[in-house]
Amino acid sequence: MHGYNPQELSLTCLIQLTYHGKCYIIDVLTPEVWKEVTPTLKSIMSDPNVIKIGHGVSFDVRALSRDFSLHVVNVFDTYEASKVLGLEEKGLAKVCTYYGLEEGEEYKRLKERWQTCDWKRRPMEEGQVRKHWN
């Protein structure tokens, strides 16, 4: 496992996952949490009976391998699926819209504000992570 180095240009800053109906946001940029990621998530990420679903997750899978030596198996990538299906627009919001899941104004506002922010900065700003979902 690589050492903790928040100055690294490309670094896993947060891990978001839903497991057994609960959403988890893991802030890995503290040394105590960083060193617990591998032993905590290894069995889930390597379990072929647990399906991992994401959009454009190839970079995420490489980052989890690089930063935590996690080998993610049984991944369904909705971006890759959109390519196979021949969809013209492959962004997550466009794929959702194609299948009748309209993006709301709040989603647009949050995406515009936070998608390209510096996720390595601590403390995080108010609003970077929502504590309550409707």
Coordinates of N, CA and C in Angstrom, one line a residue:
M1 N 0.8 -1.2 0.0 CA 0.0 0.0 0.0 C 0.9 1.2 0.0
H2 N 0.5 2.2 -0.8 CA 1.3 3.5 -0.8 C 1.0 4.3 0.4
G3 N 2.0 5.1 0.8 CA 1.9 5.9 1.9 C 0.9 7.1 1.7
Y4 N 0.5 7.7 2.8 CA -0.4 8.8 2.8 C 0.4 10.1 2.4
N5 N -0.1 10.8 1.3 CA 0.6 12.0 0.9 C -0.4 12.9 0.2
P6 N -1.0 13.8 1.0 CA -2.1 14.7 0.4 C -1.6 15.7 -0.6
Q7 N -0.3 15.8 -0.7 CA 0.3 16.8 -1.7 C 0.3 16.1 -3.1
E8 N 0.1 14.8 -3.2 CA 0.2 14.2 -4.5 C -0.9 14.8 -5.4
L9 N -0.5 15.0 -6.7 CA -1.4 15.6 -7.7 C -2.7 14.8 -7.8
S10 N -2.6 13.6 -8.1 CA -3.8 12.7 -8.2 C -3.9 11.9 -7.0
L11 N -5.0 12.0 -6.3 CA -5.2 11.4 -5.0 C -6.6 11.1 -4.7
T12 N -7.0 10.0 -4.2 CA -8.3 9.7 -3.8 C -8.6 10.6 -2.6
C13 N -9.7 11.4 -2.6 CA -10.0 12.3 -1.5 C -11.2 11.9 -0.8
L14 N -12.2 11.3 -1.5 CA -13.4 10.8 -0.8 C -13.8 9.5 -1.5
I15 N -14.5 8.7 -0.8 CA -15.1 7.5 -1.4 C -16.5 7.5 -1.0
Q16 N -17.4 7.4 -2.0 CA -18.8 7.4 -1.8 C -19.3 6.1 -2.3
L17 N -20.1 5.4 -1.4 CA -20.7 4.1 -1.8 C -22.0 3.9 -1.1
T18 N -22.8 3.1 -1.8 CA -24.1 2.7 -1.2 C -24.0 1.2 -1.0
Y19 N -24.3 0.8 0.2 CA -24.1 -0.6 0.6 C -25.3 -1.0 1.5
H20 N -26.0 -2.0 1.1 CA -27.2 -2.5 1.9 C -28.1 -1.3 2.2
G21 N -28.3 -0.5 1.2 CA -29.3 0.6 1.3 C -28.9 1.8 2.0
K22 N -27.6 1.9 2.4 CA -27.1 3.1 3.2 C -26.0 3.7 2.3
C23 N -26.0 5.1 2.3 CA -25.0 5.8 1.6 C -23.9 6.2 2.6
Y24 N -22.7 6.0 2.1 CA -21.5 6.3 3.0 C -20.6 7.2 2.2
I25 N -20.1 8.3 2.9 CA -19.1 9.1 2.3 C -17.9 9.0 3.3
I26 N -16.8 8.5 2.7 CA -15.6 8.3 3.5 C -14.6 9.3 3.2
D27 N -14.2 10.2 4.1 CA -13.2 11.2 3.9 C -11.8 10.6 4.3
V28 N -11.1 10.2 3.3 CA -9.9 9.4 3.5 C -8.6 10.2 3.7
L29 N -8.8 11.6 3.8 CA -7.6 12.4 3.9 C -7.1 12.7 5.3
T30 N -7.4 11.8 6.2 CA -6.7 11.8 7.5 C -6.0 10.5 7.6
P31 N -4.8 10.5 8.1 CA -3.9 9.3 8.1 C -4.6 8.1 8.8
E32 N -5.4 8.3 9.9 CA -6.1 7.2 10.6 C -7.1 6.6 9.7
V33 N -7.9 7.3 8.9 CA -8.9 6.8 8.0 C -8.2 6.1 6.8
W34 N -7.2 6.8 6.2 CA -6.5 6.4 5.1 C -6.0 4.9 5.3
K35 N -5.3 4.6 6.4 CA -4.8 3.3 6.6 C -5.8 2.2 6.9
E36 N -7.1 2.6 7.2 CA -8.1 1.7 7.4 C -9.0 1.3 6.2
V37 N -8.8 2.1 5.1 CA -9.6 1.8 3.9 C -9.3 0.4 3.3
T38 N -8.1 0.0 3.2 CA -7.8 -1.3 2.6 C -8.4 -2.4 3.4
P39 N -8.1 -2.5 4.7 CA -8.7 -3.6 5.4 C -10.2 -3.6 5.5
T40 N -10.8 -2.4 5.5 CA -12.2 -2.3 5.6 C -13.0 -2.6 4.3
L41 N -12.5 -2.1 3.2 CA -13.2 -2.3 1.9 C -12.7 -3.5 1.1
K42 N -11.6 -4.1 1.4 CA -11.0 -5.1 0.6 C -12.0 -6.3 0.3
S43 N -12.7 -6.8 1.3 CA -13.6 -7.9 1.0 C -14.8 -7.5 0.1
I44 N -15.3 -6.3 0.3 CA -16.4 -5.8 -0.5 C -16.0 -5.6 -2.0
M45 N -14.9 -4.9 -2.2 CA -14.4 -4.6 -3.5 C -14.0 -5.8 -4.3
S46 N -13.5 -6.8 -3.6 CA -13.0 -8.0 -4.3 C -14.1 -9.1 -4.4
D47 N -15.2 -8.9 -3.8 CA -16.3 -9.9 -3.8 C -17.0 -9.9 -5.1
P48 N -16.9 -11.0 -5.9 CA -17.6 -11.1 -7.2 C -19.1 -11.1 -7.1
N49 N -19.6 -11.4 -5.9 CA -21.1 -11.5 -5.7 C -21.7 -10.1 -5.4
V50 N -20.8 -9.1 -5.1 CA -21.3 -7.7 -4.9 C -21.1 -6.9 -6.2
I51 N -22.1 -6.5 -6.8 CA -22.1 -5.7 -8.1 C -21.8 -4.2 -7.7
K52 N -20.7 -3.7 -8.3 CA -20.4 -2.3 -8.2 C -20.9 -1.6 -9.4
I53 N -21.6 -0.5 -9.2 CA -22.2 0.2 -10.4 C -21.7 1.7 -10.3
G54 N -21.2 2.2 -11.4 CA -20.8 3.6 -11.4 C -20.8 4.1 -12.8
H55 N -20.5 5.4 -13.0 CA -20.5 6.0 -14.3 C -19.1 6.5 -14.6
G56 N -18.4 5.9 -15.6 CA -17.1 6.3 -15.9 C -16.1 6.0 -14.8
V57 N -16.2 4.8 -14.3 CA -15.4 4.4 -13.1 C -14.0 3.9 -13.4
S58 N -13.6 3.8 -14.6 CA -12.2 3.3 -14.9 C -11.2 4.0 -14.1
F59 N -11.2 5.3 -14.1 CA -10.3 6.1 -13.3 C -10.4 5.8 -11.8
D60 N -11.6 5.7 -11.3 CA -11.8 5.4 -9.9 C -11.2 4.0 -9.5
V61 N -11.4 3.1 -10.4 CA -10.9 1.7 -10.1 C -9.4 1.7 -10.1
R62 N -8.8 2.5 -11.0 CA -7.3 2.6 -11.0 C -6.8 3.3 -9.8
A63 N -7.5 4.4 -9.4 CA -7.1 5.1 -8.2 C -7.2 4.3 -6.9
L64 N -8.3 3.5 -6.8 CA -8.4 2.6 -5.6 C -7.3 1.6 -5.6
S65 N -6.9 1.1 -6.8 CA -5.8 0.1 -6.8 C -4.5 0.8 -6.5
R66 N -4.3 2.0 -7.0 CA -3.0 2.7 -6.8 C -2.9 3.2 -5.3
D67 N -4.0 3.7 -4.8 CA -3.9 4.3 -3.4 C -4.1 3.3 -2.3
F68 N -4.8 2.3 -2.5 CA -5.2 1.3 -1.5 C -5.0 -0.1 -1.8
S69 N -4.4 -0.4 -2.9 CA -4.2 -1.8 -3.4 C -5.5 -2.6 -3.4
L70 N -6.6 -1.9 -3.7 CA -7.9 -2.5 -3.8 C -8.1 -3.0 -5.2
H71 N -8.6 -4.2 -5.4 CA -8.8 -4.8 -6.7 C -10.4 -4.9 -6.8
V72 N -11.0 -4.1 -7.6 CA -12.4 -4.0 -7.7 C -12.8 -5.0 -8.8
V73 N -13.7 -5.9 -8.5 CA -14.3 -6.8 -9.5 C -15.8 -6.7 -9.6
N74 N -16.3 -7.2 -10.7 CA -17.7 -7.2 -11.0 C -18.3 -5.8 -11.0
V75 N -17.8 -5.0 -11.9 CA -18.2 -3.6 -12.0 C -19.0 -3.4 -13.3
F76 N -20.2 -2.7 -13.1 CA -21.0 -2.3 -14.2 C -20.8 -0.8 -14.4
D77 N -20.3 -0.4 -15.5 CA -20.0 1.0 -15.8 C -21.1 1.5 -16.8
T78 N -21.9 2.4 -16.3 CA -23.0 2.9 -17.1 C -22.5 3.8 -18.3
Y79 N -21.3 4.4 -18.2 CA -20.7 5.1 -19.3 C -20.3 4.1 -20.4
E80 N -19.7 3.0 -20.0 CA -19.3 2.0 -21.0 C -20.6 1.4 -21.6
A81 N -21.6 1.2 -20.8 CA -22.9 0.7 -21.4 C -23.5 1.6 -22.4
S82 N -23.4 2.9 -22.1 CA -24.0 3.9 -23.0 C -23.2 3.9 -24.4
K83 N -21.9 3.6 -24.4 CA -21.2 3.4 -25.6 C -21.7 2.2 -26.4
V84 N -21.8 1.1 -25.7 CA -22.2 -0.2 -26.3 C -23.6 0.0 -26.9
L85 N -24.5 0.7 -26.2 CA -25.9 1.0 -26.7 C -25.9 2.0 -27.8
G86 N -24.8 2.7 -28.1 CA -24.8 3.6 -29.1 C -25.5 5.0 -28.8
L87 N -25.6 5.3 -27.5 CA -26.2 6.6 -27.2 C -25.3 7.7 -27.7
E88 N -26.0 8.8 -28.2 CA -25.2 9.9 -28.7 C -24.5 10.7 -27.6
E89 N -25.2 10.9 -26.5 CA -24.6 11.7 -25.4 C -24.4 10.7 -24.2
K90 N -23.2 10.7 -23.7 CA -22.8 9.6 -22.7 C -22.6 10.1 -21.3
G91 N -22.8 11.4 -21.0 CA -22.6 11.9 -19.7 C -23.7 11.4 -18.8
L92 N -23.5 11.3 -17.5 CA -24.4 10.6 -16.6 C -25.8 11.3 -16.6
A93 N -25.8 12.6 -16.6 CA -27.1 13.3 -16.6 C -27.9 13.0 -17.9
K94 N -27.1 13.0 -19.1 CA -27.8 12.7 -20.4 C -28.3 11.3 -20.4
V95 N -27.5 10.3 -19.9 CA -28.0 8.9 -19.9 C -29.2 8.8 -19.0
C96 N -29.2 9.5 -17.9 CA -30.4 9.4 -17.0 C -31.6 10.0 -17.7
T97 N -31.4 11.2 -18.4 CA -32.5 11.8 -19.1 C -33.0 10.9 -20.2
Y98 N -32.1 10.2 -20.9 CA -32.5 9.3 -22.0 C -33.5 8.2 -21.5
Y99 N -33.2 7.8 -20.2 CA -34.1 6.8 -19.6 C -35.2 7.3 -18.8
G100 N -35.5 8.6 -18.9 CA -36.6 9.2 -18.2 C -36.4 9.7 -16.8
L101 N -35.1 9.8 -16.4 CA -34.8 10.3 -15.1 C -34.3 11.8 -15.3
E102 N -35.2 12.7 -15.2 CA -34.8 14.1 -15.5 C -33.9 14.7 -14.3
E103 N -32.9 15.4 -14.7 CA -32.1 16.1 -13.7 C -32.8 17.3 -13.2
G104 N -32.8 17.5 -12.0 CA -33.4 18.6 -11.3 C -32.5 19.9 -11.3
E105 N -33.1 21.0 -11.0 CA -32.4 22.2 -10.8 C -31.3 22.1 -9.8
E106 N -31.6 21.5 -8.7 CA -30.7 21.3 -7.6 C -29.4 20.6 -8.0
Y107 N -29.6 19.5 -8.8 CA -28.5 18.7 -9.3 C -27.6 19.6 -10.2
K108 N -28.3 20.4 -11.1 CA -27.5 21.2 -12.0 C -26.7 22.3 -11.1
R109 N -27.3 22.8 -10.1 CA -26.6 23.8 -9.3 C -25.5 23.2 -8.5
L110 N -25.7 22.0 -7.9 CA -24.6 21.3 -7.2 C -23.5 20.9 -8.1
K111 N -23.8 20.4 -9.3 CA -22.8 20.0 -10.2 C -21.9 21.2 -10.7
E112 N -22.6 22.3 -11.0 CA -21.9 23.5 -11.4 C -20.9 24.0 -10.3
R113 N -21.4 23.9 -9.1 CA -20.6 24.5 -8.0 C -19.5 23.6 -7.6
W114 N -19.7 22.3 -7.5 CA -18.7 21.4 -6.8 C -17.9 20.4 -7.7
Q115 N -18.4 20.2 -9.0 CA -17.7 19.2 -9.8 C -16.2 19.4 -10.0
T116 N -15.8 20.6 -10.1 CA -14.4 20.9 -10.4 C -13.7 21.6 -9.2
C117 N -14.2 21.5 -8.1 CA -13.6 22.2 -6.9 C -12.4 21.3 -6.5
D118 N -11.5 21.9 -5.6 CA -10.3 21.1 -5.1 C -10.8 20.3 -3.9
W119 N -11.0 19.0 -4.2 CA -11.5 18.1 -3.2 C -10.4 17.7 -2.2
K120 N -9.2 18.1 -2.4 CA -8.1 17.9 -1.4 C -8.1 18.9 -0.3
R121 N -8.7 20.0 -0.5 CA -8.7 21.1 0.6 C -9.5 20.6 1.8
R122 N -8.9 20.8 2.9 CA -9.6 20.6 4.2 C -9.4 21.8 5.1
P123 N -10.3 22.2 5.9 CA -11.7 21.6 5.9 C -12.5 21.8 4.7
M124 N -13.4 20.9 4.4 CA -14.2 21.1 3.2 C -15.2 22.2 3.5
E125 N -15.7 22.8 2.4 CA -16.6 23.9 2.5 C -18.0 23.4 2.8
E126 N -18.8 24.2 3.4 CA -20.2 23.9 3.7 C -20.9 23.6 2.3
G127 N -21.5 22.5 2.2 CA -22.2 22.1 1.0 C -21.5 21.1 0.1
Q128 N -20.2 20.9 0.4 CA -19.5 19.9 -0.5 C -20.1 18.5 -0.3
V129 N -20.5 18.2 0.9 CA -21.1 16.9 1.2 C -22.5 17.2 1.9
R130 N -23.5 16.6 1.3 CA -24.8 16.8 1.9 C -25.0 15.7 3.0
K131 N -25.5 16.1 4.2 CA -25.7 15.2 5.3 C -27.1 14.5 5.2
H132 N -28.0 15.1 4.5 CA -29.4 14.6 4.5 C -29.9 14.6 3.1
W133 N -30.4 13.4 2.6 CA -30.9 13.3 1.3 C -32.4 13.1 1.4
N134 N -33.2 13.7 0.6 CA -34.6 13.5 0.6 C -35.0 12.2 -0.1

